[in-house]
Short mmCIF file of C-alpha atoms in Angstrom, two decimals:
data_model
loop_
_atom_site.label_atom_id
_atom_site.label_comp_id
_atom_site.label_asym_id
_atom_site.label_seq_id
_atom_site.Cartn_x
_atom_site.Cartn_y
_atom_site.Cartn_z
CA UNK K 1 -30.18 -18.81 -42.39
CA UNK K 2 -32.59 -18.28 -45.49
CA UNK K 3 -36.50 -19.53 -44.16
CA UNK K 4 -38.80 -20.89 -46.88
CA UNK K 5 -42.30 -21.80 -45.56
CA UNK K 6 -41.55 -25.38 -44.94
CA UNK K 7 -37.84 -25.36 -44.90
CA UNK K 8 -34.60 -23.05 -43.99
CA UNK K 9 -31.30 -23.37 -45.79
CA UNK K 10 -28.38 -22.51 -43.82
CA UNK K 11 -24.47 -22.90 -44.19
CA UNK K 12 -23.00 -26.49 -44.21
CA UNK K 13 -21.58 -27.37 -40.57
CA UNK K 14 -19.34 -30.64 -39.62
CA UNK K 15 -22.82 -32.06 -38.36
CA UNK K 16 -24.41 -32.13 -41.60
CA UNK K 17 -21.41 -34.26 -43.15
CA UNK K 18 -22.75 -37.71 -41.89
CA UNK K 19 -25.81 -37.87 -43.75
CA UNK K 20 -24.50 -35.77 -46.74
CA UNK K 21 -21.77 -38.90 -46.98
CA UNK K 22 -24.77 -41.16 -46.74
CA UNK K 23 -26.36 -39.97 -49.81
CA UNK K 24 -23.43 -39.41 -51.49
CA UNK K 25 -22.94 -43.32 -51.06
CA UNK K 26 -26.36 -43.52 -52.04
CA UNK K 27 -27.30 -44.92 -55.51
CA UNK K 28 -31.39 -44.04 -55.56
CA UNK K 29 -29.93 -40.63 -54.32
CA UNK K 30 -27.06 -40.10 -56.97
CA UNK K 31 -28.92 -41.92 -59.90
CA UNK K 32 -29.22 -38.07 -61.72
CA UNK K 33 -26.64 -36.90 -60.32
CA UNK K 34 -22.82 -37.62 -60.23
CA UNK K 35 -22.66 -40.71 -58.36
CA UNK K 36 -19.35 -42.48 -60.23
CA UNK K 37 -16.97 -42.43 -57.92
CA UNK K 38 -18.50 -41.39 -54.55
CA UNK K 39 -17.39 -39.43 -52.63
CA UNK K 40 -16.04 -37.61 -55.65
CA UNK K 41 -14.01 -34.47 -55.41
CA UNK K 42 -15.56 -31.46 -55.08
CA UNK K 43 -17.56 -33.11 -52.32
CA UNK K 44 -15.16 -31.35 -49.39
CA UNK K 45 -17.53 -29.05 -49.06
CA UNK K 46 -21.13 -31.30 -48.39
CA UNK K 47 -18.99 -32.63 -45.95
CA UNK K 48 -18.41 -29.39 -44.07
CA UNK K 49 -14.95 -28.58 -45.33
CA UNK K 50 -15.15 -26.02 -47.95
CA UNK K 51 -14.41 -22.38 -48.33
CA UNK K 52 -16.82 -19.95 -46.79
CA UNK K 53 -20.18 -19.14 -49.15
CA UNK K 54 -19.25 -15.80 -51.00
CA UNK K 55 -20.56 -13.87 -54.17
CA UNK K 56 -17.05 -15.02 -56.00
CA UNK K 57 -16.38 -18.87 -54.47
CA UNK K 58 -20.45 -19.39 -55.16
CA UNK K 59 -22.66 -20.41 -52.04
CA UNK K 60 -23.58 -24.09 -50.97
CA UNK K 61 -26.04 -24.53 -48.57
CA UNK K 62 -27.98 -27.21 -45.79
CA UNK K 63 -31.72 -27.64 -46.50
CA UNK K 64 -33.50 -28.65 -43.48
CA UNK K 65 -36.83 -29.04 -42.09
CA UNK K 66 -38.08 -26.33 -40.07
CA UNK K 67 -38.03 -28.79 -37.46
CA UNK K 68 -34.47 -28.88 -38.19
CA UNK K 69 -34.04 -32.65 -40.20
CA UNK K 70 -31.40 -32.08 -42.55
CA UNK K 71 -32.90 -33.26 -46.26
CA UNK K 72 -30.64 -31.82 -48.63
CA UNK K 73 -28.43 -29.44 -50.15
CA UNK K 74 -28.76 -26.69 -52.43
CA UNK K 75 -25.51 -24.82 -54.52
CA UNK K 76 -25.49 -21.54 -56.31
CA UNK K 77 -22.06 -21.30 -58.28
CA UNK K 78 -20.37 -21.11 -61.93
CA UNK K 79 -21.61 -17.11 -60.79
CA UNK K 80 -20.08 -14.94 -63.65
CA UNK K 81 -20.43 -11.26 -62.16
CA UNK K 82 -20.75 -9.44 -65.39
CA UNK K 83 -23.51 -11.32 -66.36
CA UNK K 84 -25.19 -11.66 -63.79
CA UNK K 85 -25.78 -15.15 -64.03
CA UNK K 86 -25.08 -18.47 -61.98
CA UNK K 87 -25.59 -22.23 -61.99
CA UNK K 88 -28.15 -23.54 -58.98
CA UNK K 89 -28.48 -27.47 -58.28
CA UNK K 90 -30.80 -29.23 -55.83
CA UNK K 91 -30.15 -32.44 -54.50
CA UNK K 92 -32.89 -34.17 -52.10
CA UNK K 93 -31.15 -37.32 -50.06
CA UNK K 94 -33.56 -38.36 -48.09
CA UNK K 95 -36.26 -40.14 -49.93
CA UNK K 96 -38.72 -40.39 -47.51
CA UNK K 97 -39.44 -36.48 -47.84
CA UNK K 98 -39.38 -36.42 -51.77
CA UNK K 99 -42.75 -35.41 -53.10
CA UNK K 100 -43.36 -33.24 -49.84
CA UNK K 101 -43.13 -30.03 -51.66
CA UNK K 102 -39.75 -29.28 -49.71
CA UNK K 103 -37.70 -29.34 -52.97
CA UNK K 104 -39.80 -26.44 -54.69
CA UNK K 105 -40.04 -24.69 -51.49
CA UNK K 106 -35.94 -24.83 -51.35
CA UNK K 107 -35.73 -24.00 -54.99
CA UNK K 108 -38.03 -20.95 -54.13
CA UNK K 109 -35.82 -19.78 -51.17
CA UNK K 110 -32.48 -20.33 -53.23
CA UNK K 111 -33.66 -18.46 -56.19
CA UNK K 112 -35.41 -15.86 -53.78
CA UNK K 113 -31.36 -15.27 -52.30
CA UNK K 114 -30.34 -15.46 -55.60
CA UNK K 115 -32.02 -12.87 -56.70
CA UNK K 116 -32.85 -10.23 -54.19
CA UNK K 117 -29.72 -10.78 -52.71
CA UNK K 118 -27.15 -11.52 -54.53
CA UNK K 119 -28.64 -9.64 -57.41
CA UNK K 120 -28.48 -11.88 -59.93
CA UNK K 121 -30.28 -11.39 -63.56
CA UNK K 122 -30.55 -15.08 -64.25
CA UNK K 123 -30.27 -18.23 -62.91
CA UNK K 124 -30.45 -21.72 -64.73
CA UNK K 125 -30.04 -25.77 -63.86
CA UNK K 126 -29.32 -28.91 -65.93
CA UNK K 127 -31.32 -32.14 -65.72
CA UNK K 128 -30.79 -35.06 -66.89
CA UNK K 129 -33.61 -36.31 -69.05
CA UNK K 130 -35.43 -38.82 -67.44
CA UNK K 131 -35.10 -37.02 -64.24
CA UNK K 132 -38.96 -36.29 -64.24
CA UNK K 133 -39.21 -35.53 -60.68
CA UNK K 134 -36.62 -32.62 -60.91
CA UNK K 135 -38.41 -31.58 -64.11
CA UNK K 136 -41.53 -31.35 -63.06
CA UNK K 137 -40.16 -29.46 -59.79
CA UNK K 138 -38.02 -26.79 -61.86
CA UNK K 139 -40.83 -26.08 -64.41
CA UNK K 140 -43.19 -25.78 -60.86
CA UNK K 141 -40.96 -23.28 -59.86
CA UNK K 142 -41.03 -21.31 -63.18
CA UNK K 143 -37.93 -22.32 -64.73
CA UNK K 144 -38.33 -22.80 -68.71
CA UNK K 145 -36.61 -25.37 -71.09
CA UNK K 146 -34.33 -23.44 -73.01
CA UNK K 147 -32.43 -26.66 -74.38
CA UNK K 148 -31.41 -29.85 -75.38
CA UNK K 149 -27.90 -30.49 -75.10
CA UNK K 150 -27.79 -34.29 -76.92
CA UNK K 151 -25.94 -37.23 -75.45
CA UNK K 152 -23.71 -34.65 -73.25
CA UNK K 153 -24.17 -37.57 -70.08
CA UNK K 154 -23.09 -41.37 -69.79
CA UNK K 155 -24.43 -42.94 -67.12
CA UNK K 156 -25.81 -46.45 -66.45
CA UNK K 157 -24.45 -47.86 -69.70
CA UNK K 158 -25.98 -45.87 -71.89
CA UNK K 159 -25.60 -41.91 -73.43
CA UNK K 160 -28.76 -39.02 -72.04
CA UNK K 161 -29.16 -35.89 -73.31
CA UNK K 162 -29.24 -32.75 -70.82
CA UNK K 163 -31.75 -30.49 -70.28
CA UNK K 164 -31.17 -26.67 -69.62
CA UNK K 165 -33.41 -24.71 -67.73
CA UNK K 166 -33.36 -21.01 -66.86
CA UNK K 167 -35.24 -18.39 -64.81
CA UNK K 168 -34.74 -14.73 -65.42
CA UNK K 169 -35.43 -11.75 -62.17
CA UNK K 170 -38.51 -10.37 -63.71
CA UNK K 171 -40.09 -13.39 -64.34
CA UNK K 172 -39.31 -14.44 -60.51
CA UNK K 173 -40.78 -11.19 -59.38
CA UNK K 174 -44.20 -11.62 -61.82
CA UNK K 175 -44.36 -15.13 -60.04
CA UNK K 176 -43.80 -14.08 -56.77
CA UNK K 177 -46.12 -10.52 -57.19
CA UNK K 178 -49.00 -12.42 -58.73
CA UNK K 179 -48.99 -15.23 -55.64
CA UNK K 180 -49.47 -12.66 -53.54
CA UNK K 181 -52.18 -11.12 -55.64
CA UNK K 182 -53.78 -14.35 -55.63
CA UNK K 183 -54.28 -14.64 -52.23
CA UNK K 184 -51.77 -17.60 -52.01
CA UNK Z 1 0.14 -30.24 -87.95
CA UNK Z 2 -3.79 -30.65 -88.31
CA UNK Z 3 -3.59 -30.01 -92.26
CA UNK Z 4 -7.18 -29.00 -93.57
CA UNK Z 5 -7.79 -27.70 -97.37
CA UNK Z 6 -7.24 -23.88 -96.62
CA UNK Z 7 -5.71 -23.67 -93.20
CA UNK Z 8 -3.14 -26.00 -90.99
CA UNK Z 9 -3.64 -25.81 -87.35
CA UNK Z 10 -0.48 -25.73 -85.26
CA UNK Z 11 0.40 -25.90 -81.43
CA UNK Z 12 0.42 -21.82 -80.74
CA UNK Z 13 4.50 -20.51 -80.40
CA UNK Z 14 5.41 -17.45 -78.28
CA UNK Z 15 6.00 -15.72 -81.88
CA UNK Z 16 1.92 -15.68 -81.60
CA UNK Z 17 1.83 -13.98 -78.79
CA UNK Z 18 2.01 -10.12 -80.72
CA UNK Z 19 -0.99 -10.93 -82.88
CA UNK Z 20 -3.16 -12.58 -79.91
CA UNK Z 21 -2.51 -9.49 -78.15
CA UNK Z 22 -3.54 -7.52 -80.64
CA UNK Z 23 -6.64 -9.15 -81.60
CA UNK Z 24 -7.55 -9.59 -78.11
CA UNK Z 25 -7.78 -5.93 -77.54
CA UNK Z 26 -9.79 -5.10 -80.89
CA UNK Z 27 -13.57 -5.26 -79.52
CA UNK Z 28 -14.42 -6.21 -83.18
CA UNK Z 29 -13.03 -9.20 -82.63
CA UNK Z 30 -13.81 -9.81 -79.33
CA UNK Z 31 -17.77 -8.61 -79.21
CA UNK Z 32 -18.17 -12.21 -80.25
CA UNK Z 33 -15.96 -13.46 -77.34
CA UNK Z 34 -15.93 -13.65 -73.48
CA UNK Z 35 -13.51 -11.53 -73.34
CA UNK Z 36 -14.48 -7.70 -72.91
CA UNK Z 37 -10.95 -6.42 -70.79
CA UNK Z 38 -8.09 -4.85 -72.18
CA UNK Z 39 -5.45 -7.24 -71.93
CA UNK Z 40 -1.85 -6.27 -71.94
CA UNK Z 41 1.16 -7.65 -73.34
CA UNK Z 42 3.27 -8.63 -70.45
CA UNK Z 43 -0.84 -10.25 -69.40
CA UNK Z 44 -0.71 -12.18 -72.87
CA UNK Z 45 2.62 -13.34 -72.17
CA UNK Z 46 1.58 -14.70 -69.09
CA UNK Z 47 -0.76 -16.40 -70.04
CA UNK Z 48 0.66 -18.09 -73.14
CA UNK Z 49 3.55 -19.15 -70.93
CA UNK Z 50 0.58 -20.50 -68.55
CA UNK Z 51 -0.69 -23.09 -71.85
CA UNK Z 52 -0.36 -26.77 -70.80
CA UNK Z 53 0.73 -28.90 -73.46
CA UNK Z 54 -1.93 -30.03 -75.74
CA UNK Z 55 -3.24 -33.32 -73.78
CA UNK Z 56 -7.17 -35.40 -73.86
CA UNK Z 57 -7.54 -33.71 -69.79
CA UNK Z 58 -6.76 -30.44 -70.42
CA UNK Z 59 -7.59 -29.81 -73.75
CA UNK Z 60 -6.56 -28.52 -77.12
CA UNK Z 61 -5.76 -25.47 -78.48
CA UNK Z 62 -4.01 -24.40 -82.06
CA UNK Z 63 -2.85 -21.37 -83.88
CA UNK Z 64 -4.88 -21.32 -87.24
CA UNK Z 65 -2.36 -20.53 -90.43
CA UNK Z 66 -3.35 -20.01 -93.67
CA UNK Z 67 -1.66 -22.01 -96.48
CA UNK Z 68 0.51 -19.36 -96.98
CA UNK Z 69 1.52 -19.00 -93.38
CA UNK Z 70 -0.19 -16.31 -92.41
CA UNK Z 71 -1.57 -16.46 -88.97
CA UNK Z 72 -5.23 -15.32 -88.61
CA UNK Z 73 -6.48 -16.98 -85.24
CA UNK Z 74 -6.90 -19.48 -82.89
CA UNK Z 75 -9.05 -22.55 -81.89
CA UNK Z 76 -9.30 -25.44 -79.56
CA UNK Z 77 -11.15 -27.83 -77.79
CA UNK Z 78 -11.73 -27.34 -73.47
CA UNK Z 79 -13.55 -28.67 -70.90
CA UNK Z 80 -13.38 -32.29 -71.69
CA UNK Z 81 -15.27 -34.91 -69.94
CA UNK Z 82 -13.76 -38.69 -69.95
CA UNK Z 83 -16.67 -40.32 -69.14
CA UNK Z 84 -19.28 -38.50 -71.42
CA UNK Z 85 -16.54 -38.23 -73.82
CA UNK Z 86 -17.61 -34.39 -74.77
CA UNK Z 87 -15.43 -31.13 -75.23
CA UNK Z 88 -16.39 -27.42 -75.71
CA UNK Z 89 -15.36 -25.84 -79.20
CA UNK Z 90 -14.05 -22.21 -79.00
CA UNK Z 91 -12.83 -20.21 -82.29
CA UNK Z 92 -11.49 -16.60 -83.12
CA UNK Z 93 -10.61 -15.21 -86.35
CA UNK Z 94 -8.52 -11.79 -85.36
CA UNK Z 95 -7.75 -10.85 -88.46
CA UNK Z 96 -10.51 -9.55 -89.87
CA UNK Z 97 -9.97 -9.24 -93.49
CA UNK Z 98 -10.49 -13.16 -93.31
CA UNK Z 99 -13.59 -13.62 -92.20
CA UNK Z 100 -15.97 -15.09 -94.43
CA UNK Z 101 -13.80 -16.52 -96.31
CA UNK Z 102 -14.35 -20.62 -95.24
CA UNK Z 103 -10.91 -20.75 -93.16
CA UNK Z 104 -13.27 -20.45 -89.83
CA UNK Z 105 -15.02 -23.96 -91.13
CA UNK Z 106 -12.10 -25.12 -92.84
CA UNK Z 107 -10.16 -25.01 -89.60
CA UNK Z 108 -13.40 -26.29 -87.29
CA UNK Z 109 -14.30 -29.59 -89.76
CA UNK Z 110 -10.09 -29.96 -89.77
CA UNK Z 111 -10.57 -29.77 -85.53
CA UNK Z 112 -13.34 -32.14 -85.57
CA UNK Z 113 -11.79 -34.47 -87.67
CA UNK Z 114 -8.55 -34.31 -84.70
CA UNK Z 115 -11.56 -34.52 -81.80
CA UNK Z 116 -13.70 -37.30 -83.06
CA UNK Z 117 -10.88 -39.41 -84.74
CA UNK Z 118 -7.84 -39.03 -82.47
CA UNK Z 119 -9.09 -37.61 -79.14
CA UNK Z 120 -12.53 -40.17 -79.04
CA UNK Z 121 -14.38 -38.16 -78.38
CA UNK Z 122 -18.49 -38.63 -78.92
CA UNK Z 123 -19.81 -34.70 -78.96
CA UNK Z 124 -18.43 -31.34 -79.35
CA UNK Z 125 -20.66 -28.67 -78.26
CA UNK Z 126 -20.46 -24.50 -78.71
CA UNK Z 127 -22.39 -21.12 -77.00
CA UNK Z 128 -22.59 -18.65 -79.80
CA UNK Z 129 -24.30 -15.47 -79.22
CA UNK Z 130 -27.27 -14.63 -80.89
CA UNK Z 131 -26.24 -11.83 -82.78
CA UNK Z 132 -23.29 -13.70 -84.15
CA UNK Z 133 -25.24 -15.23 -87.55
CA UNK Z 134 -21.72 -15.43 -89.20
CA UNK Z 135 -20.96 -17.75 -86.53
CA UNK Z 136 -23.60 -19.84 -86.23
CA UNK Z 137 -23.96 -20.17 -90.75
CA UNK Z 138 -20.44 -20.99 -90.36
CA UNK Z 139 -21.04 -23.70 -87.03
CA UNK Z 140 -24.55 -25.09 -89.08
CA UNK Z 141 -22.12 -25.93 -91.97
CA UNK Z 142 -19.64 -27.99 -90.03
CA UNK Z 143 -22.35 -30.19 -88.45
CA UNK Z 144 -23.03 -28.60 -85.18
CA UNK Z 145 -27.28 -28.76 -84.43
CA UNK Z 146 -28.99 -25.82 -82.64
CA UNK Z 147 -29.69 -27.49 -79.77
CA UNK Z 148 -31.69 -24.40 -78.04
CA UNK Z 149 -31.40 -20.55 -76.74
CA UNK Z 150 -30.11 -19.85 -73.50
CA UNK Z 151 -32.33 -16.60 -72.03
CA UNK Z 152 -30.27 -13.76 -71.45
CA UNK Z 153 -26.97 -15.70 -70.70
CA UNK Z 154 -24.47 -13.00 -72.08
CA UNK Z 155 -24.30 -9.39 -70.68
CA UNK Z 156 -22.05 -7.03 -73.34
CA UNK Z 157 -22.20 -3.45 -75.30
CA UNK Z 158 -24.77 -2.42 -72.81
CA UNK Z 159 -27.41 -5.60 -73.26
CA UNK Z 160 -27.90 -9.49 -72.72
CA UNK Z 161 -28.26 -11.55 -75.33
CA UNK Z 162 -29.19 -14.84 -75.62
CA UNK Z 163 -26.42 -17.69 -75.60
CA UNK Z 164 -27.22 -20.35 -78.70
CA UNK Z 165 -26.45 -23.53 -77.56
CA UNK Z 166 -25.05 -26.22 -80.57
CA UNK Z 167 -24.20 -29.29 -80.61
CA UNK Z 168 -22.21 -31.75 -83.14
CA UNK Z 169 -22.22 -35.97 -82.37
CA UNK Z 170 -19.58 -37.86 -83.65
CA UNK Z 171 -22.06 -40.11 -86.28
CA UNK Z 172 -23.27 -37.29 -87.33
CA UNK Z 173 -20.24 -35.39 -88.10
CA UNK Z 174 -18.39 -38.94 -89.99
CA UNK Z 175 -21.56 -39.05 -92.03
CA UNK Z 176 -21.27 -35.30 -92.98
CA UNK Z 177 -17.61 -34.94 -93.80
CA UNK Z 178 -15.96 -38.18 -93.13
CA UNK Z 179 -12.79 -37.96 -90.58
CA UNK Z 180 -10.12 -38.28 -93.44
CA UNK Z 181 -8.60 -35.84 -94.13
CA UNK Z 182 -9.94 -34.05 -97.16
CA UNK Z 183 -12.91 -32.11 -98.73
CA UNK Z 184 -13.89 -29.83 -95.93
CA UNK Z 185 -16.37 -27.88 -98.49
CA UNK Z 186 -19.82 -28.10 -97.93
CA UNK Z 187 -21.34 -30.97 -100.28
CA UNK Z 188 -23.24 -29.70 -103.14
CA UNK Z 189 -26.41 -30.31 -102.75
#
């Protein structure tokens, strides 16, 4: 189990499956994300019925409460070993906690894992514009737009461009070393 | 047979396999690729006989021949996505005495032309690295938009390098070069 300061991520269990199929189901949940044909595949494993987290099969991973409400998920995966780099997403289903801070905290423990763990050099996220909430929360957590990718989603009738974000270790560190400096 | 002014673009044949293997072993070649292991030729023959049939879901891929039949690479178009209607360019030129020569943007325009006017598709995107100018002159020519720099998404020869991220959209690409076959030289300006 990874503890943030207002949230723990830990491995996906059978018990977490019924309100992961909720918001999968969920169009306010799924608006940003892929919510076409829901469940989709690739889902098995929200639903507590994938492989085991590992460096190579990437990691997916509860976010709860610390009072132990489960919120969300977070994955780490697309991991390419020689460069050290991987592909994190976030998803928040339950909307009554959005805006509570627990999606930067979770970002902050995932990239935390990420990087003094699994010893990646880089980790970086896609968001589809007009996903301002995720944007804001990503740039928060010192991720920096590195791109534009035009009309690369269709959703909703209508073509959005992608945005790529990216975080690199020493810039996580600087963050993390000059909180602490600051008394945070 | 994708027929372009310099080049035709073919399905790749077994015969192929000797020269992939080849070029997929010379780093000069493949500093520009994702591909830094030697490879060997029982491993190439695997994986050509692994190829799917060109098809929209899986993707395309073609052995690029000169006009006089002389093989001197390979491109194709991966990663498709139905609903977005998008697919992932990759190119190699392996041999080497014909780079910079316009068959690399002869034989991409040709591709495009195949993407956007038989496959439907609505944008074909690229990673180049950043050291790779040859690449991305040749990409810029053909259409494709820098579309921004990925930080340090590449480790090789001891370093990262950034990852440029391009992009080419299907309006933009008919009003460049049209998708008739034909002139595939850059306009004069």
């Amino acid at each position: 189990m990874l503890q943030g300061r207002t949230v723990r991520l830990r491995a996906i269990e059978p018990e977490h499956g019924a309100r992961a199929r909720a918001w999968l189901n969920d169009p306010a949940v799924t608006r940003y994300v892929s919510d076409r044909y829901a469940p989709a595949a690739g889902d098995e494993f929200w639903l507590g019925r994938g492989p085991a987290n590992s460096f190579q099969l990437g990691v997916r991973l509860a976010i709860e409460t610390n009072a132990g409400e489960h919120i969300g998920g977070v994955k780490i995966d697309r991991i390419r070993p020689e460069d050290r780099k991987a592909l994190m997403a976030v998803v928040l289903g339950e909307a009554g906690h959005w805006s509570n801070g627990y999606g930067a905290d979770a970002i902050a423990t995932t990239l935390r894992f990420a990087f003094h763990e699994m010893n990646l050099h880089r980790v970086w996220v896609t968001v589809v514009d007009g996903d301002e909430a995720a944007l804001a929360c990503y740039r928060a957590c010192g991720l920096r737009e590195e791109a534009r990718l035009r009309r690369e989603v269709y959703r909703h009738g209508e073509y959005a461009d992608a945005l790529a974000m990216g975080i690199l270790r020493d810039e996580f560190d600087a963050r993390r070393n000059g909180a602490r400096e600051g008394g945070m | 047979m994708l027929t372009g002014e310099q080049v035709r673009l073919r399905p790749r044949d077994r015969a192929d396999v000797e020269r992939f293997y080849r070029w997929i072993n010379d780093r000069e070649v493949t500093r520009y690729l994702q591909a830094a292991y030697p490879i060997s030729l029982a491993d190439e023959e695997r994986w050509f006989d692994g190829l799917t049939p060109n098809d929209f879901a899986t993707g395309v891929g073609f052995s690029i021949d000169t006009k006089d039949g002389v093989h001197i690479g390979s491109l194709g178009l991966h990663d498709v996505e139905p609903e977005a209607r998008t697919a992932v360019l990759g190119i190699m030129i392996g041999e080497k005495d014909y780079w910079s020569n316009g068959y690399g943007r002869d034989a991409i325009i040709t591709l495009l032309r195949f993407g956007f006017g038989e496959m439907n598709l609505n944008r074909v995107s690229l990673h180049a690295f950043d050291f790779n100018d040859r690449a991305v002159a040749c990409y810029t020519h053909c259409g494709f938009q820098i579309e921004g720099r990925l930080r340090d998404h590449h480790y090789g020869e001891g370093r990262y390098c950034d990852v440029i991220a391009m992009g080419v959209l299907r309006d933009e690409f008919e009003a460049l070069h049209g998708l008739a076959a034909g002139r595939t030289e850059a306009p004069a300006l």
